[in-house]
GROMACS .gro file of C-alpha atoms in nm:
model
  177
    1UNK     CA    1  -0.401   1.837   0.831
    2UNK     CA    2  -0.076   1.638   0.805
    3UNK     CA    3  -0.128   1.322   1.006
    4UNK     CA    4   0.157   1.100   0.888
    5UNK     CA    5   0.356   0.960   1.174
    6UNK     CA    6   0.682   0.835   1.027
    7UNK     CA    7   0.803   0.721   1.368
    8UNK     CA    8   0.495   0.498   1.402
    9UNK     CA    9   0.570   0.345   1.062
   10UNK     CA   10   0.931   0.283   1.161
   11UNK     CA   11   0.823   0.138   1.495
   12UNK     CA   12   0.565  -0.075   1.318
   13UNK     CA   13   0.835  -0.214   1.090
   14UNK     CA   14   1.065  -0.276   1.386
   15UNK     CA   15   0.789  -0.451   1.579
   16UNK     CA   16   0.715  -0.660   1.273
   17UNK     CA   17   1.082  -0.749   1.230
   18UNK     CA   18   1.130  -0.846   1.594
   19UNK     CA   19   0.798  -1.001   1.685
   20UNK     CA   20   0.822  -1.360   1.569
   21UNK     CA   21   0.984  -1.527   1.871
   22UNK     CA   22   1.335  -1.418   1.789
   23UNK     CA   23   1.347  -1.612   1.461
   24UNK     CA   24   1.586  -1.356   1.316
   25UNK     CA   25   1.877  -1.429   1.552
   26UNK     CA   26   2.163  -1.636   1.410
   27UNK     CA   27   2.111  -1.895   1.681
   28UNK     CA   28   1.741  -1.936   1.604
   29UNK     CA   29   1.806  -1.960   1.230
   30UNK     CA   30   2.066  -2.234   1.291
   31UNK     CA   31   1.816  -2.424   1.511
   32UNK     CA   32   1.536  -2.409   1.254
   33UNK     CA   33   1.506  -2.751   1.093
   34UNK     CA   34   1.235  -2.657   0.845
   35UNK     CA   35   1.217  -2.367   0.600
   36UNK     CA   36   0.854  -2.295   0.695
   37UNK     CA   37   0.961  -2.195   1.047
   38UNK     CA   38   1.099  -1.873   0.902
   39UNK     CA   39   0.876  -1.578   0.826
   40UNK     CA   40   0.935  -1.430   0.482
   41UNK     CA   41   0.848  -1.063   0.457
   42UNK     CA   42   0.866  -0.848   0.144
   43UNK     CA   43   0.863  -0.469   0.167
   44UNK     CA   44   0.753  -0.308  -0.159
   45UNK     CA   45   0.828   0.056  -0.233
   46UNK     CA   46   0.592   0.309  -0.388
   47UNK     CA   47   0.291   0.133  -0.536
   48UNK     CA   48   0.027   0.282  -0.759
   49UNK     CA   49  -0.124   0.166  -1.084
   50UNK     CA   50  -0.101   0.521  -1.219
   51UNK     CA   51  -0.463   0.573  -1.308
   52UNK     CA   52  -0.420   0.949  -1.332
   53UNK     CA   53  -0.123   0.909  -1.568
   54UNK     CA   54  -0.304   0.649  -1.777
   55UNK     CA   55  -0.605   0.879  -1.814
   56UNK     CA   56  -0.374   1.160  -1.924
   57UNK     CA   57  -0.210   0.938  -2.186
   58UNK     CA   58  -0.556   0.827  -2.302
   59UNK     CA   59  -0.674   1.188  -2.337
   60UNK     CA   60  -0.383   1.253  -2.577
   61UNK     CA   61  -0.473   0.951  -2.792
   62UNK     CA   62  -0.227   0.708  -2.636
   63UNK     CA   63  -0.294   0.361  -2.502
   64UNK     CA   64  -0.436   0.336  -2.151
   65UNK     CA   65  -0.259   0.018  -2.036
   66UNK     CA   66  -0.495  -0.036  -1.744
   67UNK     CA   67  -0.796  -0.034  -1.971
   68UNK     CA   68  -0.644  -0.242  -2.252
   69UNK     CA   69  -0.432  -0.490  -2.055
   70UNK     CA   70  -0.579  -0.476  -1.703
   71UNK     CA   71  -0.440  -0.408  -1.360
   72UNK     CA   72  -0.255  -0.739  -1.334
   73UNK     CA   73  -0.040  -0.651  -1.636
   74UNK     CA   74   0.200  -0.423  -1.448
   75UNK     CA   75   0.250  -0.667  -1.162
   76UNK     CA   76   0.273  -0.994  -1.357
   77UNK     CA   77   0.654  -1.014  -1.367
   78UNK     CA   78   0.688  -1.029  -0.990
   79UNK     CA   79   0.350  -1.174  -0.886
   80UNK     CA   80   0.506  -1.514  -0.814
   81UNK     CA   81   0.761  -1.360  -0.576
   82UNK     CA   82   0.486  -1.179  -0.387
   83UNK     CA   83   0.273  -1.493  -0.371
   84UNK     CA   84   0.552  -1.688  -0.200
   85UNK     CA   85   0.597  -1.442   0.089
   86UNK     CA   86   0.429  -1.485   0.425
   87UNK     CA   87   0.372  -1.110   0.448
   88UNK     CA   88   0.388  -0.834   0.188
   89UNK     CA   89   0.392  -0.470   0.302
   90UNK     CA   90   0.369  -0.201   0.032
   91UNK     CA   91   0.384   0.177   0.038
   92UNK     CA   92   0.053   0.290  -0.113
   93UNK     CA   93   0.166   0.599  -0.304
   94UNK     CA   94  -0.187   0.715  -0.383
   95UNK     CA   95  -0.530   0.779  -0.237
   96UNK     CA   96  -0.827   0.558  -0.323
   97UNK     CA   97  -1.109   0.813  -0.325
   98UNK     CA   98  -1.456   0.782  -0.466
   99UNK     CA   99  -1.391   0.879  -0.825
  100UNK     CA  100  -1.637   1.169  -0.806
  101UNK     CA  101  -1.448   1.335  -0.515
  102UNK     CA  102  -1.258   1.651  -0.604
  103UNK     CA  103  -0.920   1.708  -0.443
  104UNK     CA  104  -0.894   2.005  -0.205
  105UNK     CA  105  -0.538   2.043  -0.338
  106UNK     CA  106  -0.644   2.082  -0.702
  107UNK     CA  107  -0.447   2.375  -0.843
  108UNK     CA  108  -0.229   2.393  -0.529
  109UNK     CA  109  -0.019   2.080  -0.577
  110UNK     CA  110   0.141   1.989  -0.911
  111UNK     CA  111   0.075   1.612  -0.893
  112UNK     CA  112  -0.236   1.465  -0.734
  113UNK     CA  113  -0.252   1.088  -0.744
  114UNK     CA  114  -0.559   0.870  -0.720
  115UNK     CA  115  -0.629   0.503  -0.758
  116UNK     CA  116  -0.944   0.310  -0.829
  117UNK     CA  117  -1.099   0.231  -0.488
  118UNK     CA  118  -1.202  -0.117  -0.599
  119UNK     CA  119  -0.954  -0.233  -0.863
  120UNK     CA  120  -0.640  -0.117  -0.680
  121UNK     CA  121  -0.699  -0.299  -0.349
  122UNK     CA  122  -0.851  -0.597  -0.530
  123UNK     CA  123  -0.535  -0.639  -0.739
  124UNK     CA  124  -0.313  -0.582  -0.435
  125UNK     CA  125  -0.497  -0.850  -0.238
  126UNK     CA  126  -0.485  -1.094  -0.532
  127UNK     CA  127  -0.108  -1.045  -0.526
  128UNK     CA  128  -0.064  -1.112  -0.154
  129UNK     CA  129  -0.027  -0.748  -0.046
  130UNK     CA  130  -0.200  -0.750   0.292
  131UNK     CA  131  -0.054  -0.436   0.453
  132UNK     CA  132   0.002  -0.088   0.311
  133UNK     CA  133   0.177   0.216   0.452
  134UNK     CA  134   0.052   0.570   0.399
  135UNK     CA  135   0.385   0.724   0.505
  136UNK     CA  136   0.427   0.931   0.189
  137UNK     CA  137   0.333   1.264   0.036
  138UNK     CA  138   0.027   1.145  -0.161
  139UNK     CA  139  -0.213   1.009   0.101
  140UNK     CA  140  -0.347   1.362   0.168
  141UNK     CA  141  -0.413   1.434  -0.202
  142UNK     CA  142  -0.789   1.401  -0.138
  143UNK     CA  143  -0.792   1.530   0.220
  144UNK     CA  144  -0.949   1.363   0.519
  145UNK     CA  145  -1.254   1.256   0.319
  146UNK     CA  146  -1.023   1.080   0.072
  147UNK     CA  147  -0.830   0.919   0.358
  148UNK     CA  148  -1.156   0.786   0.505
  149UNK     CA  149  -1.255   0.649   0.165
  150UNK     CA  150  -0.910   0.496   0.117
  151UNK     CA  151  -0.925   0.326   0.458
  152UNK     CA  152  -1.274   0.192   0.378
  153UNK     CA  153  -1.160   0.060   0.039
  154UNK     CA  154  -0.865  -0.118   0.199
  155UNK     CA  155  -1.069  -0.261   0.484
  156UNK     CA  156  -1.332  -0.386   0.237
  157UNK     CA  157  -1.054  -0.590   0.073
  158UNK     CA  158  -0.894  -0.713   0.397
  159UNK     CA  159  -0.586  -0.492   0.373
  160UNK     CA  160  -0.436  -0.346   0.691
  161UNK     CA  161  -0.284   0.003   0.689
  162UNK     CA  162  -0.025   0.197   0.891
  163UNK     CA  163   0.138   0.539   0.884
  164UNK     CA  164  -0.159   0.778   0.884
  165UNK     CA  165  -0.496   0.801   1.046
  166UNK     CA  166  -0.803   1.008   1.111
  167UNK     CA  167  -0.647   1.127   1.438
  168UNK     CA  168  -0.302   1.127   1.597
  169UNK     CA  169  -0.367   0.809   1.792
  170UNK     CA  170  -0.471   0.615   1.484
  171UNK     CA  171  -0.174   0.750   1.288
  172UNK     CA  172   0.066   0.630   1.559
  173UNK     CA  173  -0.060   0.271   1.572
  174UNK     CA  174   0.206   0.014   1.481
  175UNK     CA  175   0.132  -0.291   1.269
  176UNK     CA  176   0.015  -0.588   1.471
  177UNK     CA  177  -0.083  -0.923   1.333
   0.00000   0.00000   0.00000
């Protein structure tokens, strides 16, 4: 069932880093007369809005920050930085399953993460995150059905994905834009 291809993610990042007509060489940077000739790329680490944790806090009488303050609350302090980048790639450290889907790993894995399949990608897109990587240990938390649903949720919001797939070929595809 494990379909993460870490090599494909690494290759995708390398292709991304090298693909813009050699703009990263010292010579090309010295020749650039305008700032907009450079491609600014931000790589964001593990991203999740922590819906499962917020629900747990709520069930114990605590404040569910997502419900009371909204999804934008946790990203507000660096939203401007993300907005200024030409490309933002984030590691999506969660699945985005239909909220009625049960995890096949329930009771077998200590932490199963899930994100809202509409609010999570909507907030990511609003904050200039246009590519996510699944190269982590939480994409399979809802199995292949959850992966399909996650891919659909991302595609519905115009977000590309790398690092996993429904078959080996799809999992090995590098990022192209």
